[in-house]
């Protein structure tokens, strides 16, 4: 297949890869779509917090977030976005493809698209080609993962529920959970992988590389897999304590973006002492006092970004109980102090089953002199009995 050049550079020996030798890498062409936006200064200006009541003016519903020109129907979920060189990428999880007659054409554990037009928040252009449907993954499998792809009961899947961390105009990292189906019953988390994105903006190609099969084991906090924000060249990476707090505690690490792929440069925050340490915690029980957020309800998915309109950092999320409500917590710095009472900013239309995969970004509305954070693009996975797909909305704060 000419469309996707996939190379497996190292055999997936579990002993671990030699540094700098990826376990999987792939390069594919992307459409020449440009969606320019202005970065707002991602910095709390030490002035007063603004508009802290988070009153909402209105919410515009754009319907499905999808490629309206795709001749195939894609059923997919989850995912997250990020912007590189005036392009906004959307990555999604499990993607099932049907043709115009409804006949099954293929299935893969993730897919990728580009935002087509910020004025139409539902419009995407899929990055794929019809001839590759059913075989094209946005994130490459290792050889061992690939060898199980056809074994529906034991296959691996690579899923994300947050945005990527842009390190420069052309590079980003994105944390994805690697799960494995076990005899068709339980889905078991095997760890978290780090996908590195390299965009060639002139050649219009994206290269996705995984240095290691797992960047975090299931025993570690998976920093960056819940949320991230970059401020003044420092990436703040948020992890949920899934195992001991059941997704209620958020732990924080940080690293200079220029050294993000070198774990020895990372520091870990202890909210109890207010100190950063170079020693990565090895959790063996719940440690709420070390967490920057210890919520009264479990988080499912969310994003953190600076809002110029509010002069504060926002965490916009779904919780794990109701799943329809976009909620907000806020803080004057990435470290905190975070508010403890969340405010519901929007109850998303329910499908016939539960909704999940809340995502949001201010990037769509950082053009033409707009104030960053006054408007948010919202997305979530809307689920009917027979299908699920992302929906897009625009929320305007009052
Ligand atoms: C984005 O596009 C603008 C023009 O709209 C251009 O001035 C700027 O250099 C571009 N930025 C990048 C990183 O390509
Ligand atoms: C809680 O986290 C802090 C900071 O990482 C660490 O020093 C402490 O030992 C942890 N406590 C427990 C009970 O794990
Ligand atoms: C970015 O801001 C500048 C100055 O306000 C403006 O001239 C330009 O059109 C903006 N670019 C975009 C893509 O909105």
XYZ file of C-alpha atoms and ligand atoms in Angstrom:
440
model
C 0.000 0.000 0.000
C 1.648 3.225 -1.115
C -0.481 5.568 0.928
C 0.910 4.625 4.313
C 4.594 4.053 4.812
C 4.861 2.097 8.006
C 8.155 0.867 9.286
C 8.791 -1.177 12.349
C 12.334 -0.342 13.221
C 12.777 -2.583 16.186
C 11.320 -5.934 16.920
C 9.113 -5.428 19.931
C 11.318 -7.177 22.414
C 9.967 -6.522 25.852
C 13.443 -5.958 27.198
C 12.900 -2.389 26.037
C 14.109 -0.437 23.079
C 17.528 1.076 22.702
C 17.164 4.805 23.283
C 16.424 6.564 20.046
C 15.278 3.414 18.278
C 11.496 3.667 17.981
C 9.284 0.615 18.388
C 6.972 2.000 15.696
C 6.875 4.886 13.248
C 4.677 5.917 10.348
C 4.466 8.827 7.909
C 1.395 9.845 5.955
C 0.348 12.757 3.748
C -2.117 15.308 5.082
C -4.413 17.620 3.126
C -3.208 21.181 2.523
C -5.741 22.790 4.854
C -4.727 25.865 6.804
C -6.714 27.163 9.780
C -4.677 30.078 11.204
C -5.304 31.260 14.746
C -3.619 33.660 17.132
C -1.949 32.327 20.233
C -3.038 34.410 23.199
C -0.456 35.083 25.850
C -0.745 31.934 27.952
C -0.002 33.721 31.158
C -1.916 34.858 34.194
C -1.224 38.581 34.371
C -1.407 38.757 38.183
C -4.372 41.095 37.820
C -7.865 40.251 38.988
C -9.665 37.125 37.925
C -12.365 38.058 35.433
C -15.845 36.704 34.755
C -15.453 34.104 37.480
C -19.159 33.342 37.553
C -18.688 31.488 34.229
C -22.115 32.644 33.063
C -22.869 31.351 29.567
C -24.391 33.548 26.872
C -25.385 30.769 24.485
C -24.331 27.465 22.947
C -24.526 26.789 19.239
C -24.907 23.149 18.175
C -23.073 22.234 14.952
C -24.184 18.601 14.899
C -21.697 15.870 14.105
C -17.963 16.596 14.139
C -16.998 14.814 10.925
C -15.920 15.013 7.300
C -19.151 15.849 5.463
C -17.483 15.032 2.129
C -16.448 11.531 3.100
C -18.381 8.971 1.052
C -17.978 6.525 3.956
C -19.772 6.780 7.297
C -17.431 6.748 10.299
C -18.620 5.705 13.723
C -15.993 6.765 16.270
C -15.416 8.149 19.735
C -13.142 9.870 22.239
C -10.051 11.664 21.084
C -8.432 15.068 21.403
C -6.936 17.865 19.347
C -3.922 20.140 19.019
C -2.680 22.792 16.640
C 0.638 22.833 14.757
C 1.690 25.318 12.046
C -1.790 26.745 11.510
C -3.426 23.323 11.327
C -5.704 21.834 13.987
C -5.579 18.045 14.211
C -8.286 15.857 15.728
C -7.377 12.349 16.807
C -10.111 9.828 17.619
C -10.378 6.361 19.140
C -12.139 3.231 17.770
C -13.256 4.000 14.223
C -15.710 1.789 12.328
C -16.200 2.427 8.626
C -19.331 1.650 6.635
C -20.000 2.385 2.973
C -23.060 4.164 1.562
C -25.126 0.974 1.732
C -24.268 0.572 5.421
C -21.983 -2.394 4.724
C -19.015 -2.790 7.071
C -15.749 -1.748 5.431
C -13.214 -1.795 8.214
C -12.234 -1.030 11.751
C -9.208 0.478 13.444
C -8.412 1.660 16.962
C -7.756 5.305 16.105
C -8.046 7.826 13.283
C -7.085 11.437 12.525
C -8.646 14.436 10.778
C -8.003 18.159 10.295
C -10.340 20.995 11.275
C -11.594 22.378 7.965
C -13.030 25.767 8.942
C -13.261 27.366 12.386
C -16.551 29.045 11.403
C -18.108 25.595 11.034
C -16.893 23.791 14.132
C -18.392 20.482 12.969
C -16.400 20.335 9.727
C -13.400 18.025 9.469
C -11.370 16.595 6.622
C -10.403 12.988 7.270
C -6.759 12.077 6.842
C -6.998 8.756 5.107
C -7.979 7.398 1.757
C -10.905 5.161 0.981
C -8.587 2.435 -0.289
C -6.993 2.186 3.155
C -10.124 2.090 5.267
C -9.965 -0.790 7.624
C -6.175 -0.834 7.760
C -5.125 2.740 8.436
C -4.282 3.719 12.016
C -3.241 7.231 13.025
C -0.933 5.792 15.697
C 1.266 2.905 14.548
C 1.215 -0.434 16.325
C 4.369 -2.252 17.338
C 5.004 -5.487 15.484
C 3.574 -7.513 18.356
C 0.471 -5.306 18.641
C -0.016 -5.468 14.884
C 0.252 -9.261 14.907
C -2.799 -9.399 17.216
C -4.871 -6.827 15.288
C -7.044 -9.454 13.608
C -7.634 -11.354 16.848
C -10.733 -9.470 17.884
C -10.815 -11.071 21.357
C -7.203 -10.372 22.285
C -6.287 -7.368 20.179
C -4.613 -4.211 21.391
C -6.242 -0.803 21.099
C -4.638 2.636 21.475
C -7.003 5.291 22.807
C -6.759 8.902 23.983
C -9.173 11.253 25.726
C -7.278 14.522 25.824
C -5.339 16.952 23.671
C -1.752 16.737 22.455
C 1.052 18.857 23.907
C 2.472 21.181 21.245
C 6.241 21.499 21.791
C 6.941 23.770 18.812
C 5.227 24.860 15.591
C 5.927 21.437 14.106
C 6.188 18.918 16.982
C 3.826 17.613 19.642
C 3.544 14.663 21.980
C 0.316 12.857 22.776
C -0.309 10.305 25.495
C -2.387 7.266 24.526
C -3.524 4.397 26.695
C -2.641 0.968 25.333
C -5.394 -1.455 26.251
C -5.784 -5.105 25.462
C -8.928 -7.125 25.064
C -8.796 -10.264 27.113
C -10.684 -13.221 25.655
C -13.360 -10.809 24.508
C -14.353 -9.930 28.057
C -12.360 -7.469 30.093
C -10.444 -4.597 28.597
C -7.156 -4.421 30.455
C -4.921 -1.358 30.542
C -1.355 -2.343 29.655
C 0.208 1.102 30.080
C 0.444 4.474 28.373
C 2.426 5.196 25.237
C 3.801 8.539 24.065
C 3.258 9.349 20.398
C 5.545 12.049 18.991
C 4.116 14.028 16.083
C 6.400 15.699 13.570
C 4.690 17.829 10.968
C 6.409 18.738 7.726
C 4.360 21.869 6.909
C 5.883 22.317 3.454
C 5.758 18.687 2.364
C 2.372 18.200 4.087
C 3.277 14.997 5.879
C 2.805 13.893 9.470
C 5.243 11.455 11.079
C 4.072 9.624 14.204
C 6.719 7.848 16.275
C 6.575 5.738 19.431
C 9.969 5.416 21.072
C 8.717 2.847 23.556
C 5.676 0.637 23.742
C 4.956 2.056 27.206
C 6.054 5.416 28.537
C 4.238 4.710 31.807
C 3.408 1.366 33.335
C -0.026 0.819 34.835
C 1.569 1.314 38.276
C 2.582 4.928 37.521
C 0.574 8.138 37.304
C 0.227 8.753 33.547
C 1.176 12.459 33.500
C -0.227 14.268 30.468
C -2.873 11.655 29.788
C -5.604 13.602 31.616
C -4.688 17.164 30.590
C -1.774 19.474 29.826
C -0.994 23.144 29.436
C 2.188 24.853 28.231
C 3.171 28.130 29.908
C 6.400 30.012 29.202
C 8.138 26.991 27.722
C 7.122 24.664 30.569
C 4.666 21.826 29.967
C 2.414 21.023 32.928
C 1.234 17.432 32.677
C -1.751 16.219 34.693
C -2.457 12.602 35.653
C -5.479 11.001 37.249
C -4.903 8.610 40.091
C -7.107 5.974 38.514
C -6.185 3.082 40.752
C -6.365 4.386 44.335
C -8.628 7.467 44.136
C -10.838 6.121 41.360
C -10.115 9.136 39.104
C -10.711 11.813 41.764
C -7.131 12.979 42.445
C -5.096 14.863 39.847
C -1.292 14.699 40.172
C 1.074 17.060 38.374
C 4.490 16.846 36.716
C 6.283 19.465 34.634
C 9.182 19.648 32.201
C 10.676 22.197 29.806
C 9.061 21.591 26.410
C 12.523 21.425 24.845
C 13.327 18.401 27.059
C 9.929 16.805 27.364
C 11.016 13.545 25.782
C 13.850 13.250 28.322
C 12.196 12.040 31.514
C 15.242 12.912 33.625
C 14.307 16.614 33.190
C 10.871 16.099 34.767
C 9.760 17.379 38.154
C 6.824 16.175 40.246
C 4.653 18.392 42.421
C 3.692 17.671 46.007
C 0.746 19.921 46.878
C 1.181 19.170 50.604
C 4.610 20.826 50.750
C 4.224 23.041 47.660
C 7.590 21.649 46.464
C 8.758 20.151 43.185
C 10.904 17.036 43.367
C 12.962 15.126 40.812
C 11.822 11.841 42.311
C 8.849 10.332 40.529
C 6.213 9.129 43.027
C 5.618 5.353 43.155
C 2.009 5.226 44.255
C 0.951 2.369 46.506
C -2.064 4.007 48.105
C -4.223 7.103 47.665
C -2.231 10.305 48.220
C -4.837 13.085 48.026
C -2.682 15.617 49.885
C -0.023 15.446 47.143
C -2.654 16.061 44.424
C -3.287 19.517 42.923
C -6.978 18.679 42.594
C -8.869 16.253 44.762
C -12.350 16.294 43.400
C -15.534 15.210 45.057
C -16.492 13.328 41.904
C -14.440 11.205 39.515
C -13.205 12.814 36.318
C -13.761 11.130 32.993
C -12.056 13.469 30.473
C -11.095 17.122 30.184
C -8.679 19.816 29.034
C -6.760 22.641 30.705
C -5.934 25.957 29.026
C -5.421 29.600 29.848
C -8.416 31.868 29.232
C -7.538 35.474 28.632
C -11.232 36.349 29.069
C -11.241 34.938 32.614
C -7.583 35.672 33.376
C -7.296 32.182 34.791
C -6.642 28.581 33.836
C -9.752 26.521 33.175
C -10.246 22.792 33.521
C -13.344 21.931 31.493
C -14.433 18.321 31.993
C -17.069 15.616 32.192
C -17.383 13.618 35.375
C -17.840 9.901 35.525
C -21.344 9.845 36.968
C -23.622 11.949 34.804
C -21.467 12.366 31.727
C -23.609 15.026 30.050
C -22.453 18.120 31.840
C -19.541 20.267 30.767
C -18.169 21.536 34.085
C -15.420 23.997 34.921
C -12.837 24.346 37.682
C -10.367 27.241 37.584
C -7.070 28.427 39.051
C -4.793 31.476 38.743
C -1.767 29.255 37.976
C -1.371 25.759 36.470
C -0.438 24.492 39.934
C -3.458 26.030 41.644
C -5.093 26.737 43.927
C -7.893 25.105 41.942
C -11.496 25.847 42.851
C -13.200 22.941 44.548
C -16.838 23.536 43.563
C -17.324 22.897 39.898
C -19.762 24.947 37.886
C -21.890 23.355 35.148
C -21.511 25.455 32.002
C -23.492 23.271 29.621
C -25.667 20.186 29.729
C -24.991 18.478 26.420
C -27.915 16.829 24.609
C -28.135 13.209 25.702
C -28.232 10.383 23.207
C -30.000 7.114 23.899
C -27.058 5.910 25.945
C -24.440 7.710 28.071
C -22.213 10.386 26.572
C -18.479 10.672 27.199
C -15.194 11.970 25.799
C -15.696 15.674 26.595
C -13.132 17.894 24.866
C -12.881 21.649 24.474
C -10.498 24.211 23.027
C -10.344 28.015 22.803
C -8.195 27.841 19.635
C -11.101 28.052 17.164
C -12.030 31.463 18.505
C -8.581 33.027 18.773
C -8.784 34.766 15.402
C -9.521 38.302 14.243
C -8.934 40.034 17.552
C -11.264 37.778 19.578
C -10.453 37.434 23.281
C -9.048 33.960 23.962
C -11.342 31.860 26.157
C -14.471 33.974 25.660
C -15.678 31.303 23.230
C -14.914 27.598 23.428
C -15.290 24.861 20.870
C -16.838 21.888 22.711
C -16.882 18.282 21.543
C -18.064 15.026 23.095
C -19.032 11.526 22.055
C -22.771 11.308 21.519
C -24.088 7.785 21.747
C -27.276 6.320 20.376
C -28.091 2.643 20.688
C -26.561 1.731 17.359
C -23.893 4.335 16.746
C -21.655 6.835 18.443
C -19.964 9.871 17.034
C -18.430 13.172 18.167
C -20.581 16.293 18.199
C -19.337 19.885 17.963
C -20.609 23.019 19.669
C -19.583 26.606 20.306
C -20.041 27.937 23.823
C -19.980 31.681 24.356
C -19.473 33.005 27.875
C -21.656 35.971 28.890
C 0.346 30.945 10.278
O -0.252 31.702 9.249
C 0.074 33.075 9.278
C -0.689 33.749 8.149
O -2.039 33.563 8.299
C 1.567 33.276 9.135
O 1.879 34.638 9.262
C 2.302 32.498 10.212
O 3.681 32.550 10.000
C 1.860 31.035 10.195
N 2.467 30.345 11.302
C 3.072 29.166 11.182
C 3.693 28.612 12.392
O 3.104 28.550 10.149
C 2.584 11.295 48.874
O 3.311 12.018 47.883
C 4.457 12.675 48.402
C 5.030 13.501 47.248
O 5.250 12.694 46.117
C 5.438 11.655 48.956
O 6.552 12.315 49.495
C 4.747 10.825 50.025
O 5.601 9.800 50.435
C 3.469 10.221 49.461
N 2.755 9.545 50.507
C 2.217 8.347 50.345
C 1.459 7.813 51.503
O 2.330 7.721 49.309
C -3.933 37.928 14.757
O -3.928 39.180 15.378
C -3.500 40.256 14.526
C -3.440 41.519 15.375
O -4.635 41.671 16.118
C -4.479 40.391 13.346
O -4.037 41.403 12.473
C -4.541 39.056 12.608
O -5.528 39.120 11.589
C -4.889 37.937 13.559
N -4.794 36.675 12.848
C -5.784 35.792 12.880
C -5.558 34.531 12.159
O -6.835 36.024 13.438
